[in-house]
JSON list of C-alpha atoms in Angstrom, two decimals:
[
{"chain": "A", "resi": 27, "resn": "MET", "atom": "CA", "xyz": [-42.34, 15.56, 82.85]},
{"chain": "A", "resi": 28, "resn": "LYS", "atom": "CA", "xyz": [-43.18, 12.06, 81.73]},
{"chain": "A", "resi": 29, "resn": "LYS", "atom": "CA", "xyz": [-45.51, 12.68, 78.81]},
{"chain": "A", "resi": 30, "resn": "ALA", "atom": "CA", "xyz": [-42.38, 14.64, 77.50]},
{"chain": "A", "resi": 31, "resn": "ALA", "atom": "CA", "xyz": [-39.87, 12.23, 77.75]},
{"chain": "A", "resi": 32, "resn": "LEU", "atom": "CA", "xyz": [-42.34, 9.35, 76.31]},
{"chain": "A", "resi": 33, "resn": "GLY", "atom": "CA", "xyz": [-42.75, 11.79, 73.57]},
{"chain": "A", "resi": 34, "resn": "VAL", "atom": "CA", "xyz": [-39.26, 12.37, 73.07]},
{"chain": "A", "resi": 35, "resn": "ILE", "atom": "CA", "xyz": [-38.60, 8.44, 72.83]},
{"chain": "A", "resi": 36, "resn": "PHE", "atom": "CA", "xyz": [-41.35, 8.14, 70.62]},
{"chain": "A", "resi": 37, "resn": "GLY", "atom": "CA", "xyz": [-40.22, 10.60, 68.34]},
{"chain": "A", "resi": 38, "resn": "LEU", "atom": "CA", "xyz": [-36.46, 9.12, 68.22]},
{"chain": "A", "resi": 39, "resn": "MET", "atom": "CA", "xyz": [-38.46, 6.07, 67.45]},
{"chain": "A", "resi": 40, "resn": "ILE", "atom": "CA", "xyz": [-40.26, 7.38, 64.67]},
{"chain": "A", "resi": 41, "resn": "LEU", "atom": "CA", "xyz": [-36.77, 8.90, 63.18]},
{"chain": "A", "resi": 42, "resn": "VAL", "atom": "CA", "xyz": [-35.16, 5.08, 63.39]},
{"chain": "A", "resi": 43, "resn": "ILE", "atom": "CA", "xyz": [-37.78, 3.40, 61.75]},
{"chain": "A", "resi": 44, "resn": "ALA", "atom": "CA", "xyz": [-37.78, 6.18, 58.91]},
{"chain": "A", "resi": 45, "resn": "ALA", "atom": "CA", "xyz": [-34.10, 5.80, 58.67]},
{"chain": "A", "resi": 46, "resn": "CYS", "atom": "CA", "xyz": [-34.26, 2.01, 58.26]},
{"chain": "A", "resi": 47, "resn": "GLY", "atom": "CA", "xyz": [-36.37, 2.67, 55.17]},
{"chain": "A", "resi": 48, "resn": "ASN", "atom": "CA", "xyz": [-33.66, 4.51, 52.99]},
{"chain": "A", "resi": 49, "resn": "GLY", "atom": "CA", "xyz": [-33.39, 1.50, 50.53]},
{"chain": "A", "resi": 50, "resn": "LYS", "atom": "CA", "xyz": [-29.61, 0.97, 51.57]},
{"chain": "A", "resi": 51, "resn": "SER", "atom": "CA", "xyz": [-29.64, -2.18, 53.69]},
{"chain": "A", "resi": 52, "resn": "LYS", "atom": "CA", "xyz": [-31.42, -3.77, 56.28]},
{"chain": "A", "resi": 53, "resn": "GLN", "atom": "CA", "xyz": [-29.70, -5.47, 58.93]},
{"chain": "A", "resi": 54, "resn": "LEU", "atom": "CA", "xyz": [-30.90, -9.27, 59.86]},
{"chain": "A", "resi": 55, "resn": "ASN", "atom": "CA", "xyz": [-29.78, -12.20, 61.59]},
{"chain": "A", "resi": 56, "resn": "MET", "atom": "CA", "xyz": [-30.90, -15.43, 60.24]},
{"chain": "A", "resi": 57, "resn": "GLN", "atom": "CA", "xyz": [-29.41, -18.86, 60.00]},
{"chain": "A", "resi": 58, "resn": "VAL", "atom": "CA", "xyz": [-29.15, -20.44, 56.45]},
{"chain": "A", "resi": 59, "resn": "GLN", "atom": "CA", "xyz": [-30.73, -23.72, 56.62]},
{"chain": "A", "resi": 60, "resn": "PRO", "atom": "CA", "xyz": [-28.09, -26.69, 55.34]},
{"chain": "A", "resi": 61, "resn": "PHE", "atom": "CA", "xyz": [-28.56, -27.41, 51.81]},
{"chain": "A", "resi": 62, "resn": "GLU", "atom": "CA", "xyz": [-26.87, -29.27, 48.78]},
{"chain": "A", "resi": 63, "resn": "PHE", "atom": "CA", "xyz": [-27.73, -28.35, 45.36]},
{"chain": "A", "resi": 64, "resn": "ILE", "atom": "CA", "xyz": [-26.45, -28.52, 41.89]},
{"chain": "A", "resi": 65, "resn": "ASN", "atom": "CA", "xyz": [-24.75, -25.53, 39.96]},
{"chain": "A", "resi": 66, "resn": "GLN", "atom": "CA", "xyz": [-24.77, -24.45, 36.37]},
{"chain": "A", "resi": 67, "resn": "ASP", "atom": "CA", "xyz": [-21.80, -26.82, 35.80]},
{"chain": "A", "resi": 68, "resn": "GLU", "atom": "CA", "xyz": [-23.82, -29.69, 37.46]},
{"chain": "A", "resi": 69, "resn": "LYS", "atom": "CA", "xyz": [-21.63, -29.59, 40.50]},
{"chain": "A", "resi": 70, "resn": "SER", "atom": "CA", "xyz": [-22.89, -29.80, 44.05]},
{"chain": "A", "resi": 71, "resn": "VAL", "atom": "CA", "xyz": [-22.64, -26.74, 45.96]},
{"chain": "A", "resi": 72, "resn": "ALA", "atom": "CA", "xyz": [-23.56, -26.83, 49.53]},
{"chain": "A", "resi": 73, "resn": "LEU", "atom": "CA", "xyz": [-23.80, -24.54, 52.63]},
{"chain": "A", "resi": 74, "resn": "ALA", "atom": "CA", "xyz": [-20.83, -26.38, 54.13]},
{"chain": "A", "resi": 75, "resn": "ASP", "atom": "CA", "xyz": [-18.79, -25.47, 51.00]},
{"chain": "A", "resi": 76, "resn": "LEU", "atom": "CA", "xyz": [-19.72, -21.82, 51.50]},
{"chain": "A", "resi": 77, "resn": "GLU", "atom": "CA", "xyz": [-18.51, -21.92, 55.11]},
{"chain": "A", "resi": 78, "resn": "GLY", "atom": "CA", "xyz": [-15.83, -19.40, 55.89]},
{"chain": "A", "resi": 79, "resn": "LYS", "atom": "CA", "xyz": [-16.73, -17.37, 52.76]},
{"chain": "A", "resi": 80, "resn": "VAL", "atom": "CA", "xyz": [-19.00, -14.27, 52.38]},
{"chain": "A", "resi": 81, "resn": "TRP", "atom": "CA", "xyz": [-21.58, -14.63, 49.83]},
{"chain": "A", "resi": 82, "resn": "VAL", "atom": "CA", "xyz": [-24.37, -12.47, 48.17]},
{"chain": "A", "resi": 83, "resn": "ALA", "atom": "CA", "xyz": [-27.61, -14.48, 47.15]},
{"chain": "A", "resi": 84, "resn": "ASP", "atom": "CA", "xyz": [-30.86, -13.94, 45.03]},
{"chain": "A", "resi": 85, "resn": "PHE", "atom": "CA", "xyz": [-33.76, -15.51, 43.93]},
{"chain": "A", "resi": 86, "resn": "VAL", "atom": "CA", "xyz": [-34.58, -15.67, 39.90]},
{"chain": "A", "resi": 87, "resn": "PHE", "atom": "CA", "xyz": [-35.35, -18.02, 37.10]},
{"chain": "A", "resi": 88, "resn": "THR", "atom": "CA", "xyz": [-34.71, -17.96, 33.63]},
{"chain": "A", "resi": 89, "resn": "TYR", "atom": "CA", "xyz": [-38.02, -17.73, 31.99]},
{"chain": "A", "resi": 90, "resn": "CYS", "atom": "CA", "xyz": [-38.87, -14.71, 34.01]},
{"chain": "A", "resi": 91, "resn": "SER", "atom": "CA", "xyz": [-40.15, -11.78, 32.00]},
{"chain": "A", "resi": 92, "resn": "THR", "atom": "CA", "xyz": [-40.47, -9.01, 34.65]},
{"chain": "A", "resi": 93, "resn": "VAL", "atom": "CA", "xyz": [-37.83, -8.40, 37.43]},
{"chain": "A", "resi": 94, "resn": "CYS", "atom": "CA", "xyz": [-35.08, -11.12, 36.84]},
{"chain": "A", "resi": 95, "resn": "PRO", "atom": "CA", "xyz": [-33.22, -9.61, 33.72]},
{"chain": "A", "resi": 96, "resn": "THR", "atom": "CA", "xyz": [-32.51, -6.68, 35.90]},
{"chain": "A", "resi": 97, "resn": "MET", "atom": "CA", "xyz": [-31.89, -8.22, 39.25]},
{"chain": "A", "resi": 98, "resn": "THR", "atom": "CA", "xyz": [-29.17, -10.66, 37.04]},
{"chain": "A", "resi": 99, "resn": "ALA", "atom": "CA", "xyz": [-27.62, -7.71, 35.36]},
{"chain": "A", "resi": 100, "resn": "ASN", "atom": "CA", "xyz": [-27.25, -5.67, 39.01]},
{"chain": "A", "resi": 101, "resn": "MET", "atom": "CA", "xyz": [-25.77, -9.21, 40.40]},
{"chain": "A", "resi": 102, "resn": "SER", "atom": "CA", "xyz": [-23.34, -9.03, 37.24]},
{"chain": "A", "resi": 103, "resn": "GLU", "atom": "CA", "xyz": [-22.49, -5.29, 38.15]},
{"chain": "A", "resi": 104, "resn": "LEU", "atom": "CA", "xyz": [-21.39, -6.34, 41.97]},
{"chain": "A", "resi": 105, "resn": "GLN", "atom": "CA", "xyz": [-19.40, -9.18, 40.26]},
{"chain": "A", "resi": 106, "resn": "LYS", "atom": "CA", "xyz": [-17.77, -6.66, 38.07]},
{"chain": "A", "resi": 107, "resn": "ARG", "atom": "CA", "xyz": [-17.24, -4.30, 41.19]},
{"chain": "A", "resi": 108, "resn": "LEU", "atom": "CA", "xyz": [-15.90, -7.12, 43.28]},
{"chain": "A", "resi": 109, "resn": "LYS", "atom": "CA", "xyz": [-13.32, -8.13, 40.79]},
{"chain": "A", "resi": 110, "resn": "ALA", "atom": "CA", "xyz": [-12.13, -4.29, 40.02]},
{"chain": "A", "resi": 111, "resn": "GLU", "atom": "CA", "xyz": [-11.32, -4.12, 44.01]},
{"chain": "A", "resi": 112, "resn": "GLY", "atom": "CA", "xyz": [-10.14, -7.31, 44.80]},
{"chain": "A", "resi": 113, "resn": "VAL", "atom": "CA", "xyz": [-12.84, -8.34, 47.11]},
{"chain": "A", "resi": 114, "resn": "GLU", "atom": "CA", "xyz": [-13.58, -12.09, 47.14]},
{"chain": "A", "resi": 115, "resn": "ALA", "atom": "CA", "xyz": [-17.16, -12.92, 47.78]},
{"chain": "A", "resi": 116, "resn": "GLU", "atom": "CA", "xyz": [-19.12, -15.76, 46.37]},
{"chain": "A", "resi": 117, "resn": "LEU", "atom": "CA", "xyz": [-22.59, -15.00, 44.31]},
{"chain": "A", "resi": 118, "resn": "ILE", "atom": "CA", "xyz": [-25.55, -17.44, 44.64]},
{"chain": "A", "resi": 119, "resn": "SER", "atom": "CA", "xyz": [-28.67, -17.30, 42.61]},
{"chain": "A", "resi": 120, "resn": "PHE", "atom": "CA", "xyz": [-31.30, -19.99, 43.64]},
{"chain": "A", "resi": 121, "resn": "SER", "atom": "CA", "xyz": [-33.75, -20.69, 40.61]},
{"chain": "A", "resi": 122, "resn": "VAL", "atom": "CA", "xyz": [-37.17, -20.58, 42.15]},
{"chain": "A", "resi": 123, "resn": "ASP", "atom": "CA", "xyz": [-38.30, -22.41, 38.96]},
{"chain": "A", "resi": 124, "resn": "PRO", "atom": "CA", "xyz": [-36.40, -25.54, 39.57]},
{"chain": "A", "resi": 125, "resn": "GLU", "atom": "CA", "xyz": [-38.65, -27.77, 36.95]},
{"chain": "A", "resi": 126, "resn": "ARG", "atom": "CA", "xyz": [-37.53, -25.64, 34.01]},
{"chain": "A", "resi": 127, "resn": "ASP", "atom": "CA", "xyz": [-33.88, -24.46, 35.08]},
{"chain": "A", "resi": 128, "resn": "ASP", "atom": "CA", "xyz": [-31.97, -27.03, 34.56]},
{"chain": "A", "resi": 129, "resn": "PRO", "atom": "CA", "xyz": [-27.87, -26.53, 34.71]},
{"chain": "A", "resi": 130, "resn": "VAL", "atom": "CA", "xyz": [-27.82, -25.87, 30.77]},
{"chain": "A", "resi": 131, "resn": "ALA", "atom": "CA", "xyz": [-30.60, -23.18, 31.20]},
{"chain": "A", "resi": 132, "resn": "LEU", "atom": "CA", "xyz": [-29.27, -21.72, 34.06]},
{"chain": "A", "resi": 133, "resn": "LYS", "atom": "CA", "xyz": [-25.71, -21.51, 32.40]},
{"chain": "A", "resi": 134, "resn": "ASN", "atom": "CA", "xyz": [-27.00, -19.81, 29.22]},
{"chain": "A", "resi": 135, "resn": "TYR", "atom": "CA", "xyz": [-28.92, -17.63, 31.09]},
{"chain": "A", "resi": 136, "resn": "LEU", "atom": "CA", "xyz": [-26.21, -16.31, 33.37]},
{"chain": "A", "resi": 137, "resn": "SER", "atom": "CA", "xyz": [-23.73, -16.29, 30.24]},
{"chain": "A", "resi": 138, "resn": "LYS", "atom": "CA", "xyz": [-26.03, -13.41, 28.69]},
{"chain": "A", "resi": 139, "resn": "PHE", "atom": "CA", "xyz": [-24.91, -11.40, 31.65]},
{"chain": "A", "resi": 140, "resn": "ASN", "atom": "CA", "xyz": [-20.93, -12.19, 31.24]},
{"chain": "A", "resi": 141, "resn": "ALA", "atom": "CA", "xyz": [-21.13, -14.01, 34.32]},
{"chain": "A", "resi": 142, "resn": "ASP", "atom": "CA", "xyz": [-17.64, -15.30, 35.42]},
{"chain": "A", "resi": 143, "resn": "PHE", "atom": "CA", "xyz": [-18.83, -19.02, 36.91]},
{"chain": "A", "resi": 144, "resn": "SER", "atom": "CA", "xyz": [-15.56, -18.80, 39.35]},
{"chain": "A", "resi": 145, "resn": "ASN", "atom": "CA", "xyz": [-17.48, -17.15, 41.70]},
{"chain": "A", "resi": 146, "resn": "TRP", "atom": "CA", "xyz": [-21.28, -17.51, 40.85]},
{"chain": "A", "resi": 147, "resn": "HIS", "atom": "CA", "xyz": [-23.11, -20.30, 41.30]},
{"chain": "A", "resi": 148, "resn": "ALA", "atom": "CA", "xyz": [-26.84, -20.69, 39.81]},
{"chain": "A", "resi": 149, "resn": "LEU", "atom": "CA", "xyz": [-28.63, -23.56, 41.57]},
{"chain": "A", "resi": 150, "resn": "THR", "atom": "CA", "xyz": [-31.19, -26.07, 41.00]},
{"chain": "A", "resi": 151, "resn": "GLY", "atom": "CA", "xyz": [-31.85, -29.68, 41.60]},
{"chain": "A", "resi": 152, "resn": "TYR", "atom": "CA", "xyz": [-34.95, -29.37, 44.09]},
{"chain": "A", "resi": 153, "resn": "ASP", "atom": "CA", "xyz": [-38.30, -29.30, 43.48]},
{"chain": "A", "resi": 154, "resn": "PHE", "atom": "CA", "xyz": [-40.58, -25.97, 44.01]},
{"chain": "A", "resi": 155, "resn": "GLU", "atom": "CA", "xyz": [-42.00, -27.15, 47.27]},
{"chain": "A", "resi": 156, "resn": "SER", "atom": "CA", "xyz": [-38.32, -27.61, 48.69]},
{"chain": "A", "resi": 157, "resn": "ILE", "atom": "CA", "xyz": [-37.05, -24.16, 47.64]},
{"chain": "A", "resi": 158, "resn": "LYS", "atom": "CA", "xyz": [-40.25, -22.64, 48.82]},
{"chain": "A", "resi": 159, "resn": "THR", "atom": "CA", "xyz": [-39.71, -23.75, 52.19]},
{"chain": "A", "resi": 160, "resn": "PHE", "atom": "CA", "xyz": [-35.94, -23.09, 52.09]},
{"chain": "A", "resi": 161, "resn": "VAL", "atom": "CA", "xyz": [-36.53, -19.77, 51.15]},
{"chain": "A", "resi": 162, "resn": "LEU", "atom": "CA", "xyz": [-39.08, -18.91, 53.85]},
{"chain": "A", "resi": 163, "resn": "LYS", "atom": "CA", "xyz": [-37.30, -20.59, 56.70]},
{"chain": "A", "resi": 164, "resn": "SER", "atom": "CA", "xyz": [-33.44, -19.20, 55.60]},
{"chain": "A", "resi": 165, "resn": "PHE", "atom": "CA", "xyz": [-34.43, -15.45, 54.16]},
{"chain": "A", "resi": 166, "resn": "ARG", "atom": "CA", "xyz": [-37.68, -15.06, 55.53]},
{"chain": "A", "resi": 167, "resn": "ALA", "atom": "CA", "xyz": [-39.16, -14.54, 51.74]},
{"chain": "A", "resi": 168, "resn": "THR", "atom": "CA", "xyz": [-41.98, -15.99, 50.08]},
{"chain": "A", "resi": 169, "resn": "ILE", "atom": "CA", "xyz": [-42.28, -17.27, 46.56]},
{"chain": "A", "resi": 170, "resn": "ALA", "atom": "CA", "xyz": [-45.28, -18.38, 44.70]},
{"chain": "A", "resi": 171, "resn": "LYS", "atom": "CA", "xyz": [-46.39, -19.79, 41.66]},
{"chain": "A", "resi": 172, "resn": "ASP", "atom": "CA", "xyz": [-48.37, -17.27, 39.41]},
{"chain": "A", "resi": 173, "resn": "MET", "atom": "CA", "xyz": [-51.65, -19.34, 38.52]},
{"chain": "A", "resi": 174, "resn": "ALA", "atom": "CA", "xyz": [-52.50, -16.71, 35.95]},
{"chain": "A", "resi": 175, "resn": "SER", "atom": "CA", "xyz": [-49.09, -17.33, 33.77]},
{"chain": "A", "resi": 176, "resn": "ASP", "atom": "CA", "xyz": [-45.92, -19.45, 34.02]},
{"chain": "A", "resi": 177, "resn": "GLN", "atom": "CA", "xyz": [-44.34, -16.95, 35.83]},
{"chain": "A", "resi": 178, "resn": "VAL", "atom": "CA", "xyz": [-42.90, -17.19, 39.80]},
{"chain": "A", "resi": 179, "resn": "ILE", "atom": "CA", "xyz": [-43.68, -14.78, 42.34]},
{"chain": "A", "resi": 180, "resn": "HIS", "atom": "CA", "xyz": [-40.65, -13.59, 44.33]},
{"chain": "A", "resi": 181, "resn": "GLY", "atom": "CA", "xyz": [-38.61, -10.91, 45.96]},
{"chain": "A", "resi": 182, "resn": "THR", "atom": "CA", "xyz": [-36.35, -8.76, 44.62]},
{"chain": "A", "resi": 183, "resn": "SER", "atom": "CA", "xyz": [-33.75, -8.45, 47.20]},
{"chain": "A", "resi": 184, "resn": "PHE", "atom": "CA", "xyz": [-29.97, -9.26, 47.65]},
{"chain": "A", "resi": 185, "resn": "TYR", "atom": "CA", "xyz": [-29.08, -10.96, 51.01]},
{"chain": "A", "resi": 186, "resn": "LEU", "atom": "CA", "xyz": [-25.59, -10.72, 52.30]},
{"chain": "A", "resi": 187, "resn": "VAL", "atom": "CA", "xyz": [-24.31, -13.74, 54.15]},
{"chain": "A", "resi": 188, "resn": "ASP", "atom": "CA", "xyz": [-21.29, -14.07, 56.53]},
{"chain": "A", "resi": 189, "resn": "GLN", "atom": "CA", "xyz": [-18.84, -17.01, 56.90]},
{"chain": "A", "resi": 190, "resn": "ALA", "atom": "CA", "xyz": [-21.23, -18.63, 59.60]},
{"chain": "A", "resi": 191, "resn": "GLY", "atom": "CA", "xyz": [-23.86, -18.86, 57.16]},
{"chain": "A", "resi": 192, "resn": "MET", "atom": "CA", "xyz": [-25.91, -15.89, 58.83]},
{"chain": "A", "resi": 193, "resn": "VAL", "atom": "CA", "xyz": [-28.10, -13.73, 56.84]},
{"chain": "A", "resi": 194, "resn": "VAL", "atom": "CA", "xyz": [-26.75, -10.22, 58.19]},
{"chain": "A", "resi": 195, "resn": "ALA", "atom": "CA", "xyz": [-28.31, -7.84, 55.36]},
{"chain": "A", "resi": 196, "resn": "LYS", "atom": "CA", "xyz": [-30.75, -7.49, 53.20]},
{"chain": "A", "resi": 197, "resn": "TYR", "atom": "CA", "xyz": [-30.64, -4.91, 49.86]},
{"chain": "A", "resi": 198, "resn": "ASP", "atom": "CA", "xyz": [-32.50, -3.78, 46.82]},
{"chain": "A", "resi": 199, "resn": "GLY", "atom": "CA", "xyz": [-31.62, -5.82, 43.91]},
{"chain": "A", "resi": 200, "resn": "MET", "atom": "CA", "xyz": [-33.74, -4.28, 41.37]},
{"chain": "A", "resi": 201, "resn": "THR", "atom": "CA", "xyz": [-34.32, -0.51, 41.27]},
{"chain": "A", "resi": 202, "resn": "ASP", "atom": "CA", "xyz": [-31.68, 1.10, 43.70]},
{"chain": "A", "resi": 203, "resn": "THR", "atom": "CA", "xyz": [-29.34, -1.58, 44.25]},
{"chain": "A", "resi": 204, "resn": "PRO", "atom": "CA", "xyz": [-26.71, 0.09, 46.72]},
{"chain": "A", "resi": 205, "resn": "PHE", "atom": "CA", "xyz": [-23.48, -1.32, 45.25]},
{"chain": "A", "resi": 206, "resn": "ASP", "atom": "CA", "xyz": [-21.19, 0.76, 47.30]},
{"chain": "A", "resi": 207, "resn": "GLN", "atom": "CA", "xyz": [-22.86, -0.21, 50.56]},
{"chain": "A", "resi": 208, "resn": "ILE", "atom": "CA", "xyz": [-23.14, -3.75, 49.89]},
{"chain": "A", "resi": 209, "resn": "MET", "atom": "CA", "xyz": [-19.19, -3.40, 48.95]},
{"chain": "A", "resi": 210, "resn": "LYS", "atom": "CA", "xyz": [-18.54, -1.54, 52.11]},
{"chain": "A", "resi": 211, "resn": "ASP", "atom": "CA", "xyz": [-20.86, -4.42, 54.18]},
{"chain": "A", "resi": 212, "resn": "ILE", "atom": "CA", "xyz": [-18.56, -7.45, 52.27]},
{"chain": "A", "resi": 213, "resn": "LYS", "atom": "CA", "xyz": [-15.53, -6.02, 53.14]},
{"chain": "A", "resi": 214, "resn": "ALA", "atom": "CA", "xyz": [-16.60, -4.89, 56.83]},
{"chain": "A", "resi": 215, "resn": "LEU", "atom": "CA", "xyz": [-17.48, -8.74, 57.42]},
{"chain": "A", "resi": 216, "resn": "GLN", "atom": "CA", "xyz": [-13.80, -9.44, 56.22]},
{"chain": "A", "resi": 217, "resn": "GLU", "atom": "CA", "xyz": [-11.61, -7.34, 58.58]}
]
C-alpha cells in the first residue's frame, strides 16, 4: 500500500515538473537589488522610481548579432499590446555591454524597433562587473563576455516584476514569447 501511494505521489511530481516546462511562464520569487542607472535620455532610473509599478525586464546590447534583435522586437510587440489594451507597465532593458552602450547608442537601437520611450527604458551607466553581479543577484541569471568574439553571452528571458520589486515570473523572450500569458499576469498583478 505504501509503495502504491509513493508511486502515485512520484507520478504526480513528474506531471507537475513536466507542466512547468511548457514554455509559458515560470513562477519565481526574487527581490530585485536596489539600483540607480541612466536611461537612453541620460535620466536616472532607480528601483525606487519603479516602486508601485509592474515592469518587465530583459537583457540586451546594441552590438548583438544573435538574439537581441529578436528579443527587442518581441519587447516592442509587448509594448504595442500593452498600449492597445490600455495596460500600464514599464519595460526595462538592461544593457549587458555598458562600455559600448551609451545612452545615444541605446536610443538609436530601440528607435529601430519603434520604441515608445514613455514607458520603455534602456539602462546603462555601470561597468560590466556591476551588471554581471546585479543580474546574478536580482534575476539569478548569468552573463559573460565571449572571449572568441565581441559578443556578450546572456539569457533570453523576459522577467515580470511586481510593484514591490519582486521578480514573480520568467518567460521566453526569444522564440515562443507567450504574449497572452504575460498580459494576463500583468493584469492579475494590477487587480
